[in-house]
PDB file of C-alpha atoms in Angstrom:
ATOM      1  CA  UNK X 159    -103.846  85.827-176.759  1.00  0.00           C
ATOM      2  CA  UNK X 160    -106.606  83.271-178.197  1.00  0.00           C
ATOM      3  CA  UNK X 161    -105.547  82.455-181.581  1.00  0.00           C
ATOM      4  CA  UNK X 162    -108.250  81.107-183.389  1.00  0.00           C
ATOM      5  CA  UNK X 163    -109.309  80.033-187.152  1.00  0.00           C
ATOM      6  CA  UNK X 164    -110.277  83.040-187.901  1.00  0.00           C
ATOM      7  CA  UNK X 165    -110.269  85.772-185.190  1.00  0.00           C
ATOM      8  CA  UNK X 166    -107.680  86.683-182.779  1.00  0.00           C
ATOM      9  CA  UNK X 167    -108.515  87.449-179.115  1.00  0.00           C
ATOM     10  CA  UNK X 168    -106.525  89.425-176.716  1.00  0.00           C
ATOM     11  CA  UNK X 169    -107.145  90.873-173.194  1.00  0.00           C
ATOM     12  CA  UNK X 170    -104.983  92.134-170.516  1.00  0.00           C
ATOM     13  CA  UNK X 171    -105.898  89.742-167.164  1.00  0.00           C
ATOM     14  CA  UNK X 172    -104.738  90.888-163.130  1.00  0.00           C
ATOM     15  CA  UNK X 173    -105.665  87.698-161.132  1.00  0.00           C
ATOM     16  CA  UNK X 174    -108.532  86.490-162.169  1.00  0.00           C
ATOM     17  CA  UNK X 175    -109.839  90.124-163.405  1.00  0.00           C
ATOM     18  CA  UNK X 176    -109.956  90.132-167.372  1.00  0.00           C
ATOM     19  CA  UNK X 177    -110.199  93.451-168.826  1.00  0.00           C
ATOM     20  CA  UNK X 178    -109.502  95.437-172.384  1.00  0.00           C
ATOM     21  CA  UNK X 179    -110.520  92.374-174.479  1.00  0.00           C
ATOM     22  CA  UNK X 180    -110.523  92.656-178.340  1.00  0.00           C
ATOM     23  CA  UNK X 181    -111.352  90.113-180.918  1.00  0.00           C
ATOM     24  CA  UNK X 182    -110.243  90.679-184.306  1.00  0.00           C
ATOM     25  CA  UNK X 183    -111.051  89.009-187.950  1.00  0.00           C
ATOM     26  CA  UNK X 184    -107.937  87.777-190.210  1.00  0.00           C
ATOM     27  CA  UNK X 185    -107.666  86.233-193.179  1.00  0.00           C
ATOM     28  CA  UNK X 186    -104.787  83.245-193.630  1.00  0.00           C
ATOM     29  CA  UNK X 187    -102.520  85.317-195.690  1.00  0.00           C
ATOM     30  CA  UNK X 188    -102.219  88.276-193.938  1.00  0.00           C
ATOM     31  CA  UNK X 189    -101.756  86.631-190.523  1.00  0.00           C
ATOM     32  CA  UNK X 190     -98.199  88.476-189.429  1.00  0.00           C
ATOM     33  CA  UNK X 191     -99.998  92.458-190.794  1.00  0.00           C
ATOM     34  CA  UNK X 192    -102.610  92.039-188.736  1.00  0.00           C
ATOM     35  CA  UNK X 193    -100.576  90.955-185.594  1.00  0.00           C
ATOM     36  CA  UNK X 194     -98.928  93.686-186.003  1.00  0.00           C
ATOM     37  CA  UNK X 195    -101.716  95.940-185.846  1.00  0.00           C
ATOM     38  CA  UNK X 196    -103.660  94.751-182.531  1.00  0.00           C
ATOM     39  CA  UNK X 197    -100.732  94.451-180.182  1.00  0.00           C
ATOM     40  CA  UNK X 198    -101.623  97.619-179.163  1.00  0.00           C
ATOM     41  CA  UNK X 199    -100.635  96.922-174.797  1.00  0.00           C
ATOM     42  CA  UNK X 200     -97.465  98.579-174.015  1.00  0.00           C
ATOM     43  CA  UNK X 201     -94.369  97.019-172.334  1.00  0.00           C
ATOM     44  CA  UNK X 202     -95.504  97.817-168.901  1.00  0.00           C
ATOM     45  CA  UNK X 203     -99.132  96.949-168.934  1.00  0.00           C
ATOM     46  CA  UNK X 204     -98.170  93.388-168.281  1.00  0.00           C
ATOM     47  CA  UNK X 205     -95.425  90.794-166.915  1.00  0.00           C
ATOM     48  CA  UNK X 206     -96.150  87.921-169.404  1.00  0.00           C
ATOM     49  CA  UNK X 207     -97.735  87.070-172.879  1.00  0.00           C
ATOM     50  CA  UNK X 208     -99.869  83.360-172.954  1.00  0.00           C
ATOM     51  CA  UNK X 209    -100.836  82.169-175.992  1.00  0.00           C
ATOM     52  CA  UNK X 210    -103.098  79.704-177.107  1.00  0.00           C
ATOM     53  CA  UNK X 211    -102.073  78.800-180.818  1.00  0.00           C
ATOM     54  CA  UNK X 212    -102.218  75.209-182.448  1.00  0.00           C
ATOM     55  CA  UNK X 213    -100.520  76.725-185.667  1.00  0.00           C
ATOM     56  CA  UNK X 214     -96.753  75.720-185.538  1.00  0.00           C
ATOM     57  CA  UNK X 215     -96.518  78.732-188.387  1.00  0.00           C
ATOM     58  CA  UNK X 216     -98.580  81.101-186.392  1.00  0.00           C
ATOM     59  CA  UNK X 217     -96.353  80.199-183.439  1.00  0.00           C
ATOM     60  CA  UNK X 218     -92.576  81.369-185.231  1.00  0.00           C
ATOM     61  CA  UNK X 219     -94.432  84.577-186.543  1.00  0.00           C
ATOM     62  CA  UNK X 220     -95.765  85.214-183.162  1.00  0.00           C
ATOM     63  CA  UNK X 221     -92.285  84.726-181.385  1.00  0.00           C
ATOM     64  CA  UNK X 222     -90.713  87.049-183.678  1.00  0.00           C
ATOM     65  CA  UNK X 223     -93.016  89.871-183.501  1.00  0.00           C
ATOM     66  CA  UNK X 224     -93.363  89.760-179.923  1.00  0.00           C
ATOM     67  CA  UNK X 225     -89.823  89.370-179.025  1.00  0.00           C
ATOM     68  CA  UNK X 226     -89.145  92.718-181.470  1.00  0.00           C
ATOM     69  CA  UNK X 227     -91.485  94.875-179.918  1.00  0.00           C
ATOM     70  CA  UNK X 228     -91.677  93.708-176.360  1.00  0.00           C
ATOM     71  CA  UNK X 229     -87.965  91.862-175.046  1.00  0.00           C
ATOM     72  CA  UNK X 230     -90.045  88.926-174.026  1.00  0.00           C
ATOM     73  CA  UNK X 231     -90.508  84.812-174.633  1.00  0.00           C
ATOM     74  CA  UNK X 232     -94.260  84.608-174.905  1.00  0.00           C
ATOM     75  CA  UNK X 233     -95.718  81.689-172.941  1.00  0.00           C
ATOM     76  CA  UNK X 234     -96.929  79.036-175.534  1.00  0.00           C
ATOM     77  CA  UNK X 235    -100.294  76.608-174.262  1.00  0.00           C
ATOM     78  CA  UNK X 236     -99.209  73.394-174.559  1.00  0.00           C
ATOM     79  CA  UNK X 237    -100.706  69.330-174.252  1.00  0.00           C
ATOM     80  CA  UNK X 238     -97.732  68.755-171.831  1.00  0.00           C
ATOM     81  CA  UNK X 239     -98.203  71.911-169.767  1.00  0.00           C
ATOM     82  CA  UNK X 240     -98.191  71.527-166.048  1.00  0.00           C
ATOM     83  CA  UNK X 241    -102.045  71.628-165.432  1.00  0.00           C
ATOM     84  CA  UNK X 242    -104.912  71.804-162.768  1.00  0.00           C
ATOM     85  CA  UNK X 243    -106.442  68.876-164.504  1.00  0.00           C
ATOM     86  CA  UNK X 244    -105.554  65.564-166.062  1.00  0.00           C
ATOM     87  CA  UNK X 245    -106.295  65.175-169.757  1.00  0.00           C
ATOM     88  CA  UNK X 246    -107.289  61.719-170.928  1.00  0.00           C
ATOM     89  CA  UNK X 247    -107.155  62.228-174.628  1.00  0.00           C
ATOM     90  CA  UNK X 248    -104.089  61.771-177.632  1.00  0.00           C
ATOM     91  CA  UNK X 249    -101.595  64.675-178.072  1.00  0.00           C
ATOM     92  CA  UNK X 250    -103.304  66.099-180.727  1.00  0.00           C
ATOM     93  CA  UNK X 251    -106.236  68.172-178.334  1.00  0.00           C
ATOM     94  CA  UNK X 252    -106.490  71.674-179.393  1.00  0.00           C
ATOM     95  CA  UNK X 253    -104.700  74.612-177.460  1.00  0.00           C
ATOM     96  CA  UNK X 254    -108.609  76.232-176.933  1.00  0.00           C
ATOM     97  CA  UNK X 255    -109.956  72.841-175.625  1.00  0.00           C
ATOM     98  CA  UNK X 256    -107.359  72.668-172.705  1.00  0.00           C
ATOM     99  CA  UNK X 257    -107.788  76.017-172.006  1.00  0.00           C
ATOM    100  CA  UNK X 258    -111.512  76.218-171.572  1.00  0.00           C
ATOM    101  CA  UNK X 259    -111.209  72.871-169.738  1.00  0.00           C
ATOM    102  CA  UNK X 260    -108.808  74.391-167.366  1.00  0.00           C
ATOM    103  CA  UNK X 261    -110.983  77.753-167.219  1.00  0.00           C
ATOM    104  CA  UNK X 262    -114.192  75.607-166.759  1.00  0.00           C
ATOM    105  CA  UNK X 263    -112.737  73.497-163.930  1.00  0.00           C
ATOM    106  CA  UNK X 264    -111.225  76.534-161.644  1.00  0.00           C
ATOM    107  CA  UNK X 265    -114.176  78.550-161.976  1.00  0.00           C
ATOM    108  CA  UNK X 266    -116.437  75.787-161.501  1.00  0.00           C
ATOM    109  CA  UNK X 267    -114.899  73.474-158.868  1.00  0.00           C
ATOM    110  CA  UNK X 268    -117.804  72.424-156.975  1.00  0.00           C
ATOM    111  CA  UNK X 269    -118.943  70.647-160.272  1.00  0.00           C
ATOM    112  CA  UNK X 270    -118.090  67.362-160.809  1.00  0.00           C
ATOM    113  CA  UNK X 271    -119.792  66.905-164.420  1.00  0.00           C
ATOM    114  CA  UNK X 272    -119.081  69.587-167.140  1.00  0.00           C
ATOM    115  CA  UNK X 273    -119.916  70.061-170.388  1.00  0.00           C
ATOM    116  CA  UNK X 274    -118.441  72.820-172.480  1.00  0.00           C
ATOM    117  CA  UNK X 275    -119.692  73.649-176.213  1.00  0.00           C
ATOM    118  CA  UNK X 276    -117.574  76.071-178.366  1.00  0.00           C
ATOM    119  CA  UNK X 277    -119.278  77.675-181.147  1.00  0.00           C
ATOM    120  CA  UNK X 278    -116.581  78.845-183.279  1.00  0.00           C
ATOM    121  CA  UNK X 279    -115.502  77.911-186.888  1.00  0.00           C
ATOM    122  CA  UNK X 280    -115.877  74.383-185.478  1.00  0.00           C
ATOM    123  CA  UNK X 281    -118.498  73.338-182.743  1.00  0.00           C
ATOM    124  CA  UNK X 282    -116.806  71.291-180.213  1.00  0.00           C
ATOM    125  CA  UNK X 283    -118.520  69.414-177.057  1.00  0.00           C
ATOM    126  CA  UNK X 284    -115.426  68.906-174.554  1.00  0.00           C
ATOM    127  CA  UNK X 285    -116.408  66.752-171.264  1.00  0.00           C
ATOM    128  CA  UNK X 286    -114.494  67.171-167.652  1.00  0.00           C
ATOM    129  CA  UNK X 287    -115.205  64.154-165.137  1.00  0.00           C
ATOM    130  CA  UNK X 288    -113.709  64.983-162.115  1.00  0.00           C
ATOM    131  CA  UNK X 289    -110.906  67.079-163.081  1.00  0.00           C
ATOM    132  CA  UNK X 290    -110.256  64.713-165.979  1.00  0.00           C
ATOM    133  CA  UNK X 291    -110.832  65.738-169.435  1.00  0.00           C
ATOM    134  CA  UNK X 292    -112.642  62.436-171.248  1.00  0.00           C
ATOM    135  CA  UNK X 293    -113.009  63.453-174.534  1.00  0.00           C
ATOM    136  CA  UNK X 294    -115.686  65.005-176.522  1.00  0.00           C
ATOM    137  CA  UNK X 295    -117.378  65.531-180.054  1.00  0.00           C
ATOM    138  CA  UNK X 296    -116.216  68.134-183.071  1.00  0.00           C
ATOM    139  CA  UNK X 297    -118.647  69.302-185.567  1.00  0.00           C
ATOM    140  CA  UNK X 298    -118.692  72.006-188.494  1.00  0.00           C
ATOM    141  CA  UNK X 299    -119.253  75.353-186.869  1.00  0.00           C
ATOM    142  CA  UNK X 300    -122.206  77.217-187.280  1.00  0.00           C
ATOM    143  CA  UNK X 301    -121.083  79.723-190.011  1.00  0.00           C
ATOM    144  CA  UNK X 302    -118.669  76.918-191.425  1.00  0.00           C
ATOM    145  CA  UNK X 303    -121.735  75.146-192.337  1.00  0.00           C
ATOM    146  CA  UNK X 304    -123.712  78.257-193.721  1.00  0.00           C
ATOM    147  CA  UNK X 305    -119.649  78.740-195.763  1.00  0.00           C
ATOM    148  CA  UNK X 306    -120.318  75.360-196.983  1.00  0.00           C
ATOM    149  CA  UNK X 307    -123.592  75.178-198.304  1.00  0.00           C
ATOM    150  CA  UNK X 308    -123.897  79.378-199.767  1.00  0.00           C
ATOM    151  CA  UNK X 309    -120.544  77.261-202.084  1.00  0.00           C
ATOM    152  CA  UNK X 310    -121.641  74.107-202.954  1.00  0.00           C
ATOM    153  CA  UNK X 311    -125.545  74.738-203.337  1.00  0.00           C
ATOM    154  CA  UNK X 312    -127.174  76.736-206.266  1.00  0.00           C
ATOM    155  CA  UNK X 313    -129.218  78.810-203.833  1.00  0.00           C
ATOM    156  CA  UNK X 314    -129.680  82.354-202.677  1.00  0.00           C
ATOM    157  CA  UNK X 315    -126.801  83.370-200.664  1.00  0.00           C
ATOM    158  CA  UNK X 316    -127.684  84.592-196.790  1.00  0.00           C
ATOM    159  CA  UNK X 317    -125.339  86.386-194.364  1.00  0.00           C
ATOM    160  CA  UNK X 318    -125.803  84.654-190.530  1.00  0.00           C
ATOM    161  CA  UNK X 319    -128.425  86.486-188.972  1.00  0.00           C
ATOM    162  CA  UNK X 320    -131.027  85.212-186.064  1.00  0.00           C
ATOM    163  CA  UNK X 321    -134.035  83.548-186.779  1.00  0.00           C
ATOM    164  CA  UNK X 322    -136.857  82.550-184.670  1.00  0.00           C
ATOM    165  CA  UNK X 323    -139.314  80.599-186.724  1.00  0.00           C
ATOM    166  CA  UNK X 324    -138.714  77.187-187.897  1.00  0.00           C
ATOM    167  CA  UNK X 325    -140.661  77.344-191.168  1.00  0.00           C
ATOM    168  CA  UNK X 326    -140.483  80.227-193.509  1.00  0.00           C
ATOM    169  CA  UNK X 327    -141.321  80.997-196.899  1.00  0.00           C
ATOM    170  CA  UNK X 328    -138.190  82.465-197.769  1.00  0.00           C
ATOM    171  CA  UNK X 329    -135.673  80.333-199.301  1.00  0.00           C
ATOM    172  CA  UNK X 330    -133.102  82.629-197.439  1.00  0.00           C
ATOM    173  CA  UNK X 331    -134.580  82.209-194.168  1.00  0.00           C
ATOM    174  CA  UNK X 332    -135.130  78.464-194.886  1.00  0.00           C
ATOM    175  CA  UNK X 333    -131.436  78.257-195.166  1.00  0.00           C
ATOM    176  CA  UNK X 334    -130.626  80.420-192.059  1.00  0.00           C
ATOM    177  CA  UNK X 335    -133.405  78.248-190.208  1.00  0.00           C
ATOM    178  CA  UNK X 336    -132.068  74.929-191.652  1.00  0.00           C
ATOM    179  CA  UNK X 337    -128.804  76.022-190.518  1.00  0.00           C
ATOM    180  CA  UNK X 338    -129.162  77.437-186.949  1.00  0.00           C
ATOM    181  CA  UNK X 339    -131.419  74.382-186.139  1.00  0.00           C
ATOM    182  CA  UNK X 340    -129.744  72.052-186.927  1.00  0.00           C
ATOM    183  CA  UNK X 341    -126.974  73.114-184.867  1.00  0.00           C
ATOM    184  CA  UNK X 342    -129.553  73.607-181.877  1.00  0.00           C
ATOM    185  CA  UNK X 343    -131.096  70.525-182.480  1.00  0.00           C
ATOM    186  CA  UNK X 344    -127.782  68.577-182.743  1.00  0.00           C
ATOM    187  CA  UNK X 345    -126.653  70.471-179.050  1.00  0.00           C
ATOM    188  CA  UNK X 346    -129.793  69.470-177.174  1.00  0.00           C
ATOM    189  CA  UNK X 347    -129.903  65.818-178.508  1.00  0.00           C
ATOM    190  CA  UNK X 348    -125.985  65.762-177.709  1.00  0.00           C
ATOM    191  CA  UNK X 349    -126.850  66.830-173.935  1.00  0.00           C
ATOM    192  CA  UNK X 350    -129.217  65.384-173.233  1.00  0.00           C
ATOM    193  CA  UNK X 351    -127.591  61.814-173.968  1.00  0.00           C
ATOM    194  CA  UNK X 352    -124.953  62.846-171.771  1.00  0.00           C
ATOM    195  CA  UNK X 353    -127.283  63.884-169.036  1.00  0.00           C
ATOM    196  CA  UNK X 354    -128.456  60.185-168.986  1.00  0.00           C
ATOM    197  CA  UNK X 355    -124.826  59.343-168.330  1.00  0.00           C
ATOM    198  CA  UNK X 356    -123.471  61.932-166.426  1.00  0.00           C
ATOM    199  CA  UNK X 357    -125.892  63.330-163.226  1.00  0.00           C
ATOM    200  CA  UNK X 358    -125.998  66.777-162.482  1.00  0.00           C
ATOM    201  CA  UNK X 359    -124.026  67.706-165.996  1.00  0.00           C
ATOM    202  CA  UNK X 360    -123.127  71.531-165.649  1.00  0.00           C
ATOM    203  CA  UNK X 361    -123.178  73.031-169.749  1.00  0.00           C
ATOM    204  CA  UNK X 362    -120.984  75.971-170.666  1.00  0.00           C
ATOM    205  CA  UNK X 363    -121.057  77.485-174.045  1.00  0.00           C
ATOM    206  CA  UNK X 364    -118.435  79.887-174.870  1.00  0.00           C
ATOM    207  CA  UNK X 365    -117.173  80.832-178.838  1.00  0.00           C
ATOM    208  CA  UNK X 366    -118.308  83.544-181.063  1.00  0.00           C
ATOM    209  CA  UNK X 367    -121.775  81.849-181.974  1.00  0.00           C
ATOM    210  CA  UNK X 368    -122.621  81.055-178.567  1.00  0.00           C
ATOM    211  CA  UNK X 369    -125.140  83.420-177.557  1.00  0.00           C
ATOM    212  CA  UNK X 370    -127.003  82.799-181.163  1.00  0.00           C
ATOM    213  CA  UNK X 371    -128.092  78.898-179.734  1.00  0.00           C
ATOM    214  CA  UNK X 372    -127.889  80.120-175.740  1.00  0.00           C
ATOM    215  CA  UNK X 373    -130.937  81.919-176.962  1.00  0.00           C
ATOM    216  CA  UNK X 374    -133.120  79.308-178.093  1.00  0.00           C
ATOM    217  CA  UNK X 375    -132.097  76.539-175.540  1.00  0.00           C
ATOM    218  CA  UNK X 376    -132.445  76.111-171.635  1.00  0.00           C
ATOM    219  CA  UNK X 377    -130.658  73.035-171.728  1.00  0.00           C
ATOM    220  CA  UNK X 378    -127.452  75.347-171.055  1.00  0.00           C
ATOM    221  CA  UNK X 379    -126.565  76.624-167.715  1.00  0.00           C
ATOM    222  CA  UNK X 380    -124.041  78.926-168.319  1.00  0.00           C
ATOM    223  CA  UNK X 381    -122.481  81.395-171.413  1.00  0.00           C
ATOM    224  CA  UNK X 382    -118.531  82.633-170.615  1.00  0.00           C
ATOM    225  CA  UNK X 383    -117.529  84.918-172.975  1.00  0.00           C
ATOM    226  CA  UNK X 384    -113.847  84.531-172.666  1.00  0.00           C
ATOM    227  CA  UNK X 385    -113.536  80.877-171.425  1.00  0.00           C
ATOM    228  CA  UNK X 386    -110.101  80.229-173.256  1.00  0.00           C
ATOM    229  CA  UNK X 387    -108.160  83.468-172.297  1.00  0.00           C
ATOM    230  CA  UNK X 388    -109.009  83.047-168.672  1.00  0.00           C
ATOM    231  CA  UNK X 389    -107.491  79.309-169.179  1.00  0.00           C
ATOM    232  CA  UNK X 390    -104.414  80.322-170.611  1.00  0.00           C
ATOM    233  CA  UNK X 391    -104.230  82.786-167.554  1.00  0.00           C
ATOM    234  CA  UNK X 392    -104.497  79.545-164.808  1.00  0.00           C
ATOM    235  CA  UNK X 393    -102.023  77.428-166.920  1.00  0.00           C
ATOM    236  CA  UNK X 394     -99.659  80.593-166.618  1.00  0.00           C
ATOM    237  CA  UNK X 395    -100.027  80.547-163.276  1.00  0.00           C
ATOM    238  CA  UNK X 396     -99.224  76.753-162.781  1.00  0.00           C
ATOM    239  CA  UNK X 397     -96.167  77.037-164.937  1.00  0.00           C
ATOM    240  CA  UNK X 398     -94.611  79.795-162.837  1.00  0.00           C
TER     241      UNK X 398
END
């Protein structure tokens, strides 16, 4: 289970096979109702439950529904985790960030030089040197941003769609162009600096919004859907 900001992803995974994965919406306040709802798996589809979940709330509500329904401790990610990789960064790194670092590294190992970009609510770049996560770079998200300004701007508001040109005469599609843009325009610059510093630098993009910026840029090598759950599935397997 990938608990996010705003969506909740779950998938059943055999080895390294991932398979019935669902992504659901949720609002902050009803959190536990729609838990309840999507843990639709029964008891002997699976052995374990991982969780990634930075949400020390999220994390009691989850317990409690899970041990009620299925008898068992769920498996929370965690920064002191046994892992397949070192992380070089303040206790504070995100559940997701580890796990797609982990993910990344396994699946990748003849790379020495990764870069992985997570469009979700935020944008995050997260770099792996050698089996060593460095750090990285957080920005609004791509529909955060879009949130932000349809709020605080007296203009039209525009749902996130695609949009190819860069200049329109719309003042929607000026926003949805300003918008997407920027964020592709922020990635490339962002890579390409670390390509100076970092040879061969292998890009991953994974999150919700990837595909939206995968499609206007060649700058990224690779687009894994469900970078985080697989992660959670190799710290499992470390932590046996």
């Amino acid at each position: 289970m990938d608990i996010g900001n705003s969506s909740i992803k779950i998938a059943l995974i055999s080895g390294e096979k991932i398979f019935k994965v669902k992504r659901y919406n949720y609002l902050k306040d009803n959190f536990e109702k729609t838990l309840s709802r999507i843990l639709i798996y029964k008891r002997n589809e699976f052995e374990s439950i991982g969780v990634s979940c930075l949400n020390i709330k999220y994390q009691k509500i989850l317990s409690k529904i899970i041990k009620k329904k299925y008898s068992i401790n769920p498996f929370f990610v965690k920064f002191n985790n046994h892992l397949p990789i070192k992380l070089k960064y303040e206790k504070s790194l995100g559940n997701d960030r580890i796990c797609s670092a982990v993910a990344a590294s396994a699946k990748y190992k003849s790379k020495n030089s990764i870069l992985i970009i997570d469009f979700g609510t935020a944008t995050t770049y997260n770099l792996i040197i050698n089996k060593v996560f460095i750090g990285g770079l957080i920005t609004p998200g791509i529909l955060t941003s879009l949130q932000s300004l349809n709020s605080r701007a007296n203009l039209p508001l525009a749902d996130l769609t695609n949009i190819n040109k860069l200049i329109t005469n719309k003042t929607k599609t000026n926003i949805l162009s300003g918008i997407i843009h920027q964020s592709l325009f922020t990635t490339e610059t962002i890579i390409k600096m670390l390509k100076k510093n970092y040879k061969n630098l292998f890009v991953i993009a994974t999150g919700g919004l990837a595909e939206l910026i995968c499609k206007k840029s060649c700058l990224i090598n690779k687009i894994e859907d469900n970078l985080v759950l697989e992660g959670i599935n190799y710290i499992i397997m470390h932590n046996k």
